[in-house]
Tab-separated table of C-alpha atoms and ligand atoms in Angstrom:
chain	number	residue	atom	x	y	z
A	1	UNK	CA	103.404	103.320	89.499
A	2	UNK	CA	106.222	100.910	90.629
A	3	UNK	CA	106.971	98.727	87.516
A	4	UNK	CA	108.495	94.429	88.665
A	5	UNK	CA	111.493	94.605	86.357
A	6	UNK	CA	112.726	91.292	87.522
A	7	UNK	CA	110.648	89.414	85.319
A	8	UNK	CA	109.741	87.318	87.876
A	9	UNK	CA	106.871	89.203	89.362
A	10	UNK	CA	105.283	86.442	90.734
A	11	UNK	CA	107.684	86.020	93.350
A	12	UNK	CA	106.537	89.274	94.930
A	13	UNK	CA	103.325	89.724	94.120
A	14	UNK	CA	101.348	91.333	96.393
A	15	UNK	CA	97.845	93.011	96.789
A	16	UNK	CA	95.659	94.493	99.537
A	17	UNK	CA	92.544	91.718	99.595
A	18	UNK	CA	91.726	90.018	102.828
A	19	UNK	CA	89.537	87.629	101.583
A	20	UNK	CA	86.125	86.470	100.079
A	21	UNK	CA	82.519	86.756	101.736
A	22	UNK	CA	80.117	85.000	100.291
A	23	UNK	CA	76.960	86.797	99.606
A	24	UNK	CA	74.248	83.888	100.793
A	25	UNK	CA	75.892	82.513	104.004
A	26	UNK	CA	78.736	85.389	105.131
A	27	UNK	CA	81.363	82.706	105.614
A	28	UNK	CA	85.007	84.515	104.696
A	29	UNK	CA	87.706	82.714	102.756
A	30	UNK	CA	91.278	83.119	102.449
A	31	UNK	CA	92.245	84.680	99.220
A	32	UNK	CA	93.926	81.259	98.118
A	33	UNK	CA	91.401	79.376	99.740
A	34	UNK	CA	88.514	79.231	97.110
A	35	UNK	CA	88.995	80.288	93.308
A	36	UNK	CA	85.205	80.831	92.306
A	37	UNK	CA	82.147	80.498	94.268
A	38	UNK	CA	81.225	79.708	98.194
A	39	UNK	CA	81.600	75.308	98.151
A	40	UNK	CA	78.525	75.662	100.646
A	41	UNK	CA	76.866	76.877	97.672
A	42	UNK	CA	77.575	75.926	94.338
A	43	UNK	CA	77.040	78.152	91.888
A	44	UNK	CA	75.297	80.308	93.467
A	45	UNK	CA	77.662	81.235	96.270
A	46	UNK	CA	78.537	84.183	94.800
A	47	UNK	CA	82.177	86.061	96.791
A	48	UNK	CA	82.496	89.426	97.530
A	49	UNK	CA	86.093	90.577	98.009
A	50	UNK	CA	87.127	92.218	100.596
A	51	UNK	CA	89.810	94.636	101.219
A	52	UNK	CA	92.558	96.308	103.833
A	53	UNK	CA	90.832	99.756	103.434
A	54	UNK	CA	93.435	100.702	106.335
A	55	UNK	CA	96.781	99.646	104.619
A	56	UNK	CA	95.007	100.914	101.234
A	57	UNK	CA	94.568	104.405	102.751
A	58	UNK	CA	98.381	104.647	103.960
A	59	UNK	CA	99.645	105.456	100.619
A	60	UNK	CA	96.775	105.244	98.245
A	61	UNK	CA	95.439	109.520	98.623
A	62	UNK	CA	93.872	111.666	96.652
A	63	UNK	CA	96.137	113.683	96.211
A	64	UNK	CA	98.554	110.582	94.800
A	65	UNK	CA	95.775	110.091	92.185
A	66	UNK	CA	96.023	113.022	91.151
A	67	UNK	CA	99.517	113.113	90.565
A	68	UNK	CA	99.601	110.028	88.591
A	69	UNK	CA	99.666	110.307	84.849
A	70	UNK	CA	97.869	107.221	83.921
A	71	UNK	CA	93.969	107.733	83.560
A	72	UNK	CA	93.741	103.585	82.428
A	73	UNK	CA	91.415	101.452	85.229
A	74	UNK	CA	94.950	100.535	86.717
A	75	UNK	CA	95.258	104.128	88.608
A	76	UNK	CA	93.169	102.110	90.782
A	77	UNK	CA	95.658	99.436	91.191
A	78	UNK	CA	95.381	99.630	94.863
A	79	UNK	CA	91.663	99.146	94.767
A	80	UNK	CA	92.320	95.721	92.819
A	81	UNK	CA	92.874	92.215	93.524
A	82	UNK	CA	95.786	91.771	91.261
A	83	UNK	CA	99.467	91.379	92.029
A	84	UNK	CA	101.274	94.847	92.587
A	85	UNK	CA	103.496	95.572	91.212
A	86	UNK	CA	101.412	94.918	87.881
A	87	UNK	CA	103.326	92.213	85.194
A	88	UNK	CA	105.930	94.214	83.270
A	89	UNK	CA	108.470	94.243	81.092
A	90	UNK	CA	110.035	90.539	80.793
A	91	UNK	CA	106.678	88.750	82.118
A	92	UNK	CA	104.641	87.266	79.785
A	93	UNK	CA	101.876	89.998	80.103
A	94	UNK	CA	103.219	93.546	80.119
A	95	UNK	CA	99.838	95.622	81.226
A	96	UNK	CA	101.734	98.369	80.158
A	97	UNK	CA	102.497	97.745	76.458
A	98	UNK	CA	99.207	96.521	75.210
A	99	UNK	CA	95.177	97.371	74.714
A	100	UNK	CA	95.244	96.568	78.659
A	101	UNK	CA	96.542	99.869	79.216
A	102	UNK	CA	93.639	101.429	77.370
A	103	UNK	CA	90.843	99.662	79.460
A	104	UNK	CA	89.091	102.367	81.408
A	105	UNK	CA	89.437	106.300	81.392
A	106	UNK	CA	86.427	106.769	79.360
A	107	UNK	CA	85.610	110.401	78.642
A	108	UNK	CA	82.460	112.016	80.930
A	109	UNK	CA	80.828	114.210	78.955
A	110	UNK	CA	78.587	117.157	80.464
A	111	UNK	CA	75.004	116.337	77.809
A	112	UNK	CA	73.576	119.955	78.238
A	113	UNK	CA	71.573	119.467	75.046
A	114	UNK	CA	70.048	116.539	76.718
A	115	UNK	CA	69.359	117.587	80.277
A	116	UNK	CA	67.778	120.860	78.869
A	117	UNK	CA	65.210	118.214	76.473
A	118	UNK	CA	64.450	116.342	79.888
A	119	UNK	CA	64.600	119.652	82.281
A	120	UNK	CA	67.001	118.549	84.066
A	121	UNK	CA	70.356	120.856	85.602
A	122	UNK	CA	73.098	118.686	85.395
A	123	UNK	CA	73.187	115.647	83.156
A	124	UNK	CA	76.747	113.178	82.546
A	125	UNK	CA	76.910	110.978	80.273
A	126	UNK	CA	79.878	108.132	80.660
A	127	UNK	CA	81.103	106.672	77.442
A	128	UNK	CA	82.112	103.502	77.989
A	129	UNK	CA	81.688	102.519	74.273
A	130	UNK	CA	85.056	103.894	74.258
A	131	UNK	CA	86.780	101.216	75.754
A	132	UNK	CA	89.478	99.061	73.664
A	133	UNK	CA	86.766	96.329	72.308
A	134	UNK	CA	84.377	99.136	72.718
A	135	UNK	CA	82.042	97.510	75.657
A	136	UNK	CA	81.859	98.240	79.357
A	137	UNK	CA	82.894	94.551	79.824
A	138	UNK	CA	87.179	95.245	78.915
A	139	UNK	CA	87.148	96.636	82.742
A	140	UNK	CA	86.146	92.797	83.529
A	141	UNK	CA	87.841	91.187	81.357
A	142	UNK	CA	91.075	92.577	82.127
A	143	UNK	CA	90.709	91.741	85.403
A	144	UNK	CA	90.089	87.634	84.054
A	145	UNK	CA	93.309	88.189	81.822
A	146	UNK	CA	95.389	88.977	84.600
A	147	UNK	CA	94.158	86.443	86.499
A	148	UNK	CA	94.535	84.106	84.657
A	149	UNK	CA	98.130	85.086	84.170
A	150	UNK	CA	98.568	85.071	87.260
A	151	UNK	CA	97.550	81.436	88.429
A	152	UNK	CA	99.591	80.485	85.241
A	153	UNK	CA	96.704	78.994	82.799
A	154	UNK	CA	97.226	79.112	79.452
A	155	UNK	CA	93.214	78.760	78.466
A	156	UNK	CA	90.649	81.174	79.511
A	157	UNK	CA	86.740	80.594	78.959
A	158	UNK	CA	83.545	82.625	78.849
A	159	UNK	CA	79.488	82.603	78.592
A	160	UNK	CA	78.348	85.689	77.358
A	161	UNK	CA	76.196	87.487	75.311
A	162	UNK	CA	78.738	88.586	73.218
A	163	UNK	CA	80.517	91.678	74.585
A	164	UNK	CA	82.161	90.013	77.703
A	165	UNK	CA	83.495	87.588	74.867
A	166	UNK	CA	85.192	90.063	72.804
A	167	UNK	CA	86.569	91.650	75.407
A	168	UNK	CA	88.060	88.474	77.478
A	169	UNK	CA	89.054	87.749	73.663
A	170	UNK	CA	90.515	91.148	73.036
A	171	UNK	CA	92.393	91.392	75.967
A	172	UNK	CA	93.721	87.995	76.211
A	173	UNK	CA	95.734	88.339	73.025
A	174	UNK	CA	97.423	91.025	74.554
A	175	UNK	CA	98.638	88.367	77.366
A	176	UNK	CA	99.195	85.248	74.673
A	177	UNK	CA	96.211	83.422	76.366
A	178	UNK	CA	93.937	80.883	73.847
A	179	UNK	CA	90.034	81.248	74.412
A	180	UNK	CA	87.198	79.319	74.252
A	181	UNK	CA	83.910	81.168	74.083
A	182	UNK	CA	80.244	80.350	74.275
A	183	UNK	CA	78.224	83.028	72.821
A	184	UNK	CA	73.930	82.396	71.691
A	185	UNK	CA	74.222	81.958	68.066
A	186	UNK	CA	71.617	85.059	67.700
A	187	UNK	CA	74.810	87.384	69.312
A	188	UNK	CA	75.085	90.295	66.438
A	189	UNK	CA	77.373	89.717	64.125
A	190	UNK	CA	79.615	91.989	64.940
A	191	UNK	CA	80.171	90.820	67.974
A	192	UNK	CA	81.041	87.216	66.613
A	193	UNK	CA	83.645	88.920	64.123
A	194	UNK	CA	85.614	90.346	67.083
A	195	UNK	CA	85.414	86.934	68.619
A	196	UNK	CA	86.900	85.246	65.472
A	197	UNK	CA	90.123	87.613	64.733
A	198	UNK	CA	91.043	87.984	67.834
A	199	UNK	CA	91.622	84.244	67.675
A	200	UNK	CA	88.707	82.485	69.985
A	201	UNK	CA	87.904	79.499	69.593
A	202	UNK	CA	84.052	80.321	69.737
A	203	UNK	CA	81.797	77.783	69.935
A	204	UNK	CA	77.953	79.248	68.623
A	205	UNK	CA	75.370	77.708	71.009
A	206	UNK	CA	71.700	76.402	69.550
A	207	UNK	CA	70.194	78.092	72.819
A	208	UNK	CA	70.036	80.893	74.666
A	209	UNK	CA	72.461	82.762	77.293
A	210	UNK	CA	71.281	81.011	79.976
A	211	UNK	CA	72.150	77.603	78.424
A	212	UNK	CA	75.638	79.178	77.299
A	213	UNK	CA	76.634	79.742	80.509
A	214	UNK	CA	75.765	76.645	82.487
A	215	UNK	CA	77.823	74.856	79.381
A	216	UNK	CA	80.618	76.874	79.628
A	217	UNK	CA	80.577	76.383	83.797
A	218	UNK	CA	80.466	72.593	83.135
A	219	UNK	CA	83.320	72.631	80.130
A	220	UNK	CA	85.594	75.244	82.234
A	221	UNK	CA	85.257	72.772	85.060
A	222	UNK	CA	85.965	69.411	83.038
A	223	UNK	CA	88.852	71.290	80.952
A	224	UNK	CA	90.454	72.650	83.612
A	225	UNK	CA	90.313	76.133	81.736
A	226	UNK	CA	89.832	79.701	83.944
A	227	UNK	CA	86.674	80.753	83.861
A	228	UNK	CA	86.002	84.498	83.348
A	229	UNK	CA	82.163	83.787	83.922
A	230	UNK	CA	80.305	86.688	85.514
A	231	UNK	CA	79.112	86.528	89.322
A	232	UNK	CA	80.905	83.337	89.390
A	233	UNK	CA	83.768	84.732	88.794
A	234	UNK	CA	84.327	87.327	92.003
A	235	UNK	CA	86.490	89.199	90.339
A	236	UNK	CA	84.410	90.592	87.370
A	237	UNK	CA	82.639	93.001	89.743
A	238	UNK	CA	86.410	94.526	91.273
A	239	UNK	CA	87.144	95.606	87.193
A	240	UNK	CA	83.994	96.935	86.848
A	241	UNK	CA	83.390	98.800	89.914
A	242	UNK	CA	86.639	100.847	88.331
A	243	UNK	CA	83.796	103.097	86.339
A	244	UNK	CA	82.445	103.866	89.744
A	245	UNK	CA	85.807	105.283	90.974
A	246	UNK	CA	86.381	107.402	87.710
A	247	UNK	CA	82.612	108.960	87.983
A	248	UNK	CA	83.044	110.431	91.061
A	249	UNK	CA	86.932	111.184	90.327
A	250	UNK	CA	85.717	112.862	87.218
A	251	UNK	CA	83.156	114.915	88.973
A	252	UNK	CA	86.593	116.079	91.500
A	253	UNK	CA	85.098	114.039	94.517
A	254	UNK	CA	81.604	115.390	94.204
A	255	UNK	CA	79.620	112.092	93.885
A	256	UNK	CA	76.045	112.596	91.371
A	257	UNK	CA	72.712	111.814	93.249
A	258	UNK	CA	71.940	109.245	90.597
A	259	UNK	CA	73.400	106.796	88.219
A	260	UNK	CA	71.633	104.829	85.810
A	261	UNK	CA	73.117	102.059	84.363
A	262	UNK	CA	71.572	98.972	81.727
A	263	UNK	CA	71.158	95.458	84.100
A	264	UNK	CA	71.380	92.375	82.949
A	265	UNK	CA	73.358	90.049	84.996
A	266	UNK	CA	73.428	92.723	87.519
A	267	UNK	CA	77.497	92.393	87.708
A	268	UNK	CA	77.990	95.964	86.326
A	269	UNK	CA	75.543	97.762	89.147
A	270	UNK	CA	76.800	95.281	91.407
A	271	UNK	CA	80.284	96.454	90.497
A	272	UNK	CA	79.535	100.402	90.494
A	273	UNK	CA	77.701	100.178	94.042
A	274	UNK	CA	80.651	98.491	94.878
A	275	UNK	CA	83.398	100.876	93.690
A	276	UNK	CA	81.189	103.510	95.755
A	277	UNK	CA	81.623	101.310	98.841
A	278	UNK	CA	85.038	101.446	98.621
A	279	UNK	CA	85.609	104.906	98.212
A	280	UNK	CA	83.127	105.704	101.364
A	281	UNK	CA	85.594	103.050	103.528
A	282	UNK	CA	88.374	105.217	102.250
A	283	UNK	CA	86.340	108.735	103.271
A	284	UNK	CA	86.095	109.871	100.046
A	285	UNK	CA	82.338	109.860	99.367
A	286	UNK	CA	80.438	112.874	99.995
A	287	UNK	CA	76.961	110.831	99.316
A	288	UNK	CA	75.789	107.936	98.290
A	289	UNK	CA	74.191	108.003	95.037
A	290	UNK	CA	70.959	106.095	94.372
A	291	UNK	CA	71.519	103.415	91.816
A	292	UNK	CA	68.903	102.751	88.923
A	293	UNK	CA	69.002	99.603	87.189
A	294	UNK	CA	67.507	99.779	83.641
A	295	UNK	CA	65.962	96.619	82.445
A	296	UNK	CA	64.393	95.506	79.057
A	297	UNK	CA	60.750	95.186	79.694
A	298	UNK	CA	61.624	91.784	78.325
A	299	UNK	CA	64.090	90.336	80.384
A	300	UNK	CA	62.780	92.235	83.782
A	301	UNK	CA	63.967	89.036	85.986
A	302	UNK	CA	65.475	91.659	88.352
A	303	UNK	CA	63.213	94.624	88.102
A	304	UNK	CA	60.462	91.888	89.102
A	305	UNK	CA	61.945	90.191	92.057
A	306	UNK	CA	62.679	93.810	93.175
A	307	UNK	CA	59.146	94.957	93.362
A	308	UNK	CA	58.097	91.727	94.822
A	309	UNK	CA	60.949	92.466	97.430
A	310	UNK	CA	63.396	89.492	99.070
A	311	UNK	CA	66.104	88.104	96.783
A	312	UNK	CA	64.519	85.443	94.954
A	313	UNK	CA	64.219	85.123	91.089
A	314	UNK	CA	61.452	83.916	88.822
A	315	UNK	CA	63.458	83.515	85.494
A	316	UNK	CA	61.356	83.858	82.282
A	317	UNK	CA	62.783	83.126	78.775
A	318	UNK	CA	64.073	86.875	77.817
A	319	UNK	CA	62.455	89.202	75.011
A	320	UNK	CA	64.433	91.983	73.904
A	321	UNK	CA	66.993	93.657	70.727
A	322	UNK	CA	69.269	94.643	73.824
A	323	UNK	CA	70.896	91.717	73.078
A	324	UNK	CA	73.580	92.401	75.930
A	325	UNK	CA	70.591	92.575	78.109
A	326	UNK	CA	68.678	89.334	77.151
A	327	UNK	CA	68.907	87.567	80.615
A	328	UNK	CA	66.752	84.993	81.844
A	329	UNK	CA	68.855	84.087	84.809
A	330	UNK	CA	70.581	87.152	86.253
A	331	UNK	CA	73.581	85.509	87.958
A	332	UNK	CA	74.826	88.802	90.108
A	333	UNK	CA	71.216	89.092	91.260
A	334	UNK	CA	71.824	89.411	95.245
A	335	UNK	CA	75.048	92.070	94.416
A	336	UNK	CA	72.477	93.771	92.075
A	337	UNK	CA	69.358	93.909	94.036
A	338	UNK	CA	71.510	95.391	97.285
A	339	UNK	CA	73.142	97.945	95.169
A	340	UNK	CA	69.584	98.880	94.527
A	341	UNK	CA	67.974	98.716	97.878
A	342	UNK	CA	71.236	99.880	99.972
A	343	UNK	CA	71.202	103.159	97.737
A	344	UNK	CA	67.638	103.526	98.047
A	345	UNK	CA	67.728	103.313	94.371
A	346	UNK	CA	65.100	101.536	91.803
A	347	UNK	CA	64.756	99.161	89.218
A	348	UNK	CA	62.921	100.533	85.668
A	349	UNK	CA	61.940	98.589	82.743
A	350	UNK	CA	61.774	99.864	79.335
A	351	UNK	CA	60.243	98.778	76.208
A	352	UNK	CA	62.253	97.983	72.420
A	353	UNK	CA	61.233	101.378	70.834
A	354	UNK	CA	62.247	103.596	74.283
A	355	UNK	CA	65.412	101.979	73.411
A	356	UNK	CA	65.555	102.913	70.006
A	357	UNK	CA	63.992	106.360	70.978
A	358	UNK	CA	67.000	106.628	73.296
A	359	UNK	CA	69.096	105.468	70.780
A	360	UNK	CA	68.573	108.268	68.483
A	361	UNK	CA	68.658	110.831	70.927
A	362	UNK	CA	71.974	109.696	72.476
A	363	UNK	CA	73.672	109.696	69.210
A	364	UNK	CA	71.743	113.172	67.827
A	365	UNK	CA	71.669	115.248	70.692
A	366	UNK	CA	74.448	113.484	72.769
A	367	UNK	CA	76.952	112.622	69.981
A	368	UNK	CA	77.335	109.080	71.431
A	369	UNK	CA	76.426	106.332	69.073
A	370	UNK	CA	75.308	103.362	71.649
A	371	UNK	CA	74.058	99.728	70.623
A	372	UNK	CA	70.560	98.994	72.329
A	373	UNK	CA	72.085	97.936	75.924
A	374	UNK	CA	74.504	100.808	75.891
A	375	UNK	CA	70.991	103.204	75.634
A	376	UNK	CA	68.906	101.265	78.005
A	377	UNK	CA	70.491	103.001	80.861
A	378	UNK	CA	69.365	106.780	78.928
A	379	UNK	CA	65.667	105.379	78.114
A	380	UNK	CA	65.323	104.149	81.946
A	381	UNK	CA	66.531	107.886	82.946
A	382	UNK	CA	63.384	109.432	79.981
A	383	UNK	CA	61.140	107.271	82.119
A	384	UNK	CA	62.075	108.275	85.570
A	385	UNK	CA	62.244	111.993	84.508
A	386	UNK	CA	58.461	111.845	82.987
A	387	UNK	CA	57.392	109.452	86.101
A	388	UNK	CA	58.973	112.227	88.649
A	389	UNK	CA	61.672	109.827	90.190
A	390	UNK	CA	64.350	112.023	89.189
A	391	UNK	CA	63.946	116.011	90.711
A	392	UNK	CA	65.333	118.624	88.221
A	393	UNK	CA	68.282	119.606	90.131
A	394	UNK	CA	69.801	116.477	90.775
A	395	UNK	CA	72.839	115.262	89.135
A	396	UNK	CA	72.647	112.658	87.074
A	397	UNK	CA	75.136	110.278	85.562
A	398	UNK	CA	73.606	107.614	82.575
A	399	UNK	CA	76.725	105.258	81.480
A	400	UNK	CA	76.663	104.391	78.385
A	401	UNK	CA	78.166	100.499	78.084
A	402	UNK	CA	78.426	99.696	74.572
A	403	UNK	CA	79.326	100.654	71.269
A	404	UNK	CA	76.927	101.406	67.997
A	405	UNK	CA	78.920	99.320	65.629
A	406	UNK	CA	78.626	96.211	67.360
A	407	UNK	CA	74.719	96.102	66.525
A	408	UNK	CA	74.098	98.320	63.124
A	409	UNK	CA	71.176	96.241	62.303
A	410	UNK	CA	69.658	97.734	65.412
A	411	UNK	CA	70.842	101.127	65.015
A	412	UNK	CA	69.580	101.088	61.104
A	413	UNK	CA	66.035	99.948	62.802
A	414	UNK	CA	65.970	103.133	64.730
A	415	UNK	CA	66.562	105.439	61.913
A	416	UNK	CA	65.037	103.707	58.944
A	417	UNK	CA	67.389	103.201	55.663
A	418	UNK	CA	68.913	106.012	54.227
A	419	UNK	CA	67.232	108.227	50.402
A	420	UNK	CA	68.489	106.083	47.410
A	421	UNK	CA	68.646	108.625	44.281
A	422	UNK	CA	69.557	108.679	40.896
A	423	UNK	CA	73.270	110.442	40.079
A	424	UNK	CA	71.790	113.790	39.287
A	425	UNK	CA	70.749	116.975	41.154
A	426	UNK	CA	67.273	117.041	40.103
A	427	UNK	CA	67.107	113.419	42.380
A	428	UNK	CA	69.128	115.210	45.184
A	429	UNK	CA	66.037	118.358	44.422
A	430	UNK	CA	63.683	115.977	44.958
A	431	UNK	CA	64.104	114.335	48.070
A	432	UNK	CA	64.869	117.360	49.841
A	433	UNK	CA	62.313	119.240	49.413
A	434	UNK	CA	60.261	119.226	52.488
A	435	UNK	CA	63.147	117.720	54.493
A	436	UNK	CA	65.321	121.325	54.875
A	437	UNK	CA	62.264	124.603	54.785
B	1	PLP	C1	76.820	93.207	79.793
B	1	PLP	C2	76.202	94.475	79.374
B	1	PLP	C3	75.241	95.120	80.155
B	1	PLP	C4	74.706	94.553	81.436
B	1	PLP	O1	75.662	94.200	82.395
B	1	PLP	P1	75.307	93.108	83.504
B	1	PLP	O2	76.493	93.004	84.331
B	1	PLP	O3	75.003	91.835	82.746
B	1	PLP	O4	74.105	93.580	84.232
B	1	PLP	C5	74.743	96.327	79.698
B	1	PLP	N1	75.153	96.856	78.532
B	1	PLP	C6	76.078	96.259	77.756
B	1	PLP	C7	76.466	96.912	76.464
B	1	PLP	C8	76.636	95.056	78.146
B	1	PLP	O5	77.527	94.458	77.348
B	2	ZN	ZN1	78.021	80.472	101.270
């Protein structure tokens, strides 16, 4: 990877993006042209990006990748709409020499323990728990840091339900960026903590996600502040569709038949069925796999407008613990429902306890502790398997997009509380008899 010494690695910057298509109308901007969103449609003009998958393919091969010794979501570089050469050494963010470098590589793990439980051949599970502020959302948020390095602001903002927050905060005290946050005050405490010593500014909102985020639009927008907000942000979908590339890199080109993945937003599938677009401009996609979109029976916004078909939305005040899922207003919902459809994929809802079920058998049988979201995706593949969606010998891949610790009130709620005893053997006697025979 060619590293800007000069310190001045704006003056060269350089990437392989052609422009922006927005997803409602098709008109194509100019990279530099628009920052967020379509201006024929608001908010909800959501931008694709689009790429030079001919200049990309010159020097961006396989076999390159597989000579390159960094595994972080910036072996993609290419693939990206940042500046190349990345910000090094002398620039005020060196992606190199901080938690940036750590965003993306999670593991794979083969889950035969798993598969065999649900009779299935070949079951992956990706553990994206492992990222630096252990949530899916770093690949994203990096993406907003640099940015926002980039077009020189000093301020970066967010709605979220908490992870995207701790991530955007995370990561942007790697790059000496403030933040200003807007998270539901009912985000998990956790969450909130990660906010607060990381150095956010985090303002707790009396209302829900939804309301968050049209606050945070209107305060990035009056404070001049860069605004990492998903969909309307066209760049959040670019980091994440990074997970996309790995899976089928991991599997050595070999793309699964299925991935199922938690929706809330619908940025993340949005972002996966993107990174799968790519690689099949680039010839390196053997098959397309069908995309399944997990949603909490709860907050079913997209699962709902899918099985009524078209793109619109009926939102409904959302009802779940999978916090991270709780959307009323899923603001990716035309990327998300097309990842669907295109990949003649599905949406699935699942209910509170098949996400605590899942819960306990990701962490007992698949040695991944995941917070309700970060299951979702698992308990939507139990329900496909026992509704015969899913045939035994197909590969599957279930990512896994959020850490245990950031919920524990939800992961004790699974379990139930642990034996209190006395200090003496007799105690320890007592309470396991009839737990080991
Ligand atoms: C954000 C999030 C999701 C859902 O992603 P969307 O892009 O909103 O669909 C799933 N799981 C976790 C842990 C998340 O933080
Ligand atoms: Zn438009």
């Amino acid at each position: 990877m060619p590293l800007c010494l000069c310190g001045n690695w704006k003056a060269h910057m350089t990437n392989h993006m052609l422009g922006l298509k927005c997803v409602l109308c098709g008109e194509e901007y100019a990279p530099d042209e628009v920052e967020y969103v379509c201006p024929k449609h608001g908010d909800e003009g959501v931008l694709d990006v689009l790429y030079d998958y001919a200049a990309i393919g010159r020097t961006f091969t396989r076999e390159a990748l597989a000579a390159n010794p960094d595994r972080s979501m910036w072996r993609y570089a290419p693939l990206l709409p940042v500046s190349r050469p990345l910000p090094a050494a002398g620039a005020r963010l060196n992606v190199y020499a901080s938690p940036l470098r750590a965003v993306g590589g999670t593991p794979l793990y083969r889950a035969d323990r798993l598969a065999g439980e649900l009779g299935l051949r070949e079951l992956y599970l990706k553990d994206d728990g492992r990222n630096p502020t252990a949530s899916f959302k770093d690949r994203a948020s990096a993406i907003a840091v640099v940015k926002a390095v980039e077009s020189g602001r000093a301020v970066v903002t967010t709605a979220s339900s908490g992870n995207a927050a701790a991530a955007l905060a995370g990561l942007a005290a790697a790059a000496g960026l403030r933040t200003v946050i807007f998270v539901p005050e009912t985000a998990p405490q956790a969450k909130v903590a990660q906010l607060l010593i990381f150095g956010a500014t985090v303002l707790l909102v009396h209302g829900s996600y939804d309301q968050a985020f049209d606050l945070c639009l209107a305060a990035s927008q009056e404070f001049g502040w860069y605004c990492r907000n998903t969909a309307y942000n066209p760049y959040m979908s670019e980091g994440k569709k990074t997970a996309s590339l790995e899976i089928v890199e991991q599997l050595d080109w070999h793309a699964p038949d299925a991935i199922f993945v938690a929706v809330g937003d619908g940025c993340i599938i949005g972002g996966l069925w993107k990174g799968l677009r790519d690689l099949e401009a680039l010839g390196w996609l053997d098959r397309m796999p069908r995309l399944f979109g997990v949603q909490a029976a709860g907050a079913a916004v997209l699962a709902d407008a899918w099985q009524r078909g078209g793109e619109d939305i009926r939102p409904v005040p959302p009802q779940t613990l999978a916090d991270s899922i709780a959307v009323g207003i899923p603001r990716d919902r035309i990327k998300a429902l097309r990842a669907v459809r295109a990949t003649g994929g599905m949406f699935i809802t699942v209910n509170d306890e098949a996400i605590l079920d899942a819960m306990r058998a990701l962490a007992q049988r698949g040695a991944i502790f995941a917070e309700p979201a970060g299951a979702a995706g698992y308990a939507g593949l139990v329900r496909a398997v026992r509704e015969g969606l899913i045939r035994p010998d197909e590969r599957v891949v279930v990512v896994v997009t959020g850490n245990g610790l950031k919920d524990v009130r939800s992961a004790i709620q699974a379990t139930g509380e642990p034996h209190r005893i006395e200090p003496d053997l007799t105690a320890v006697r007592a309470t396991l008899k009839g737990l080991f025979r």
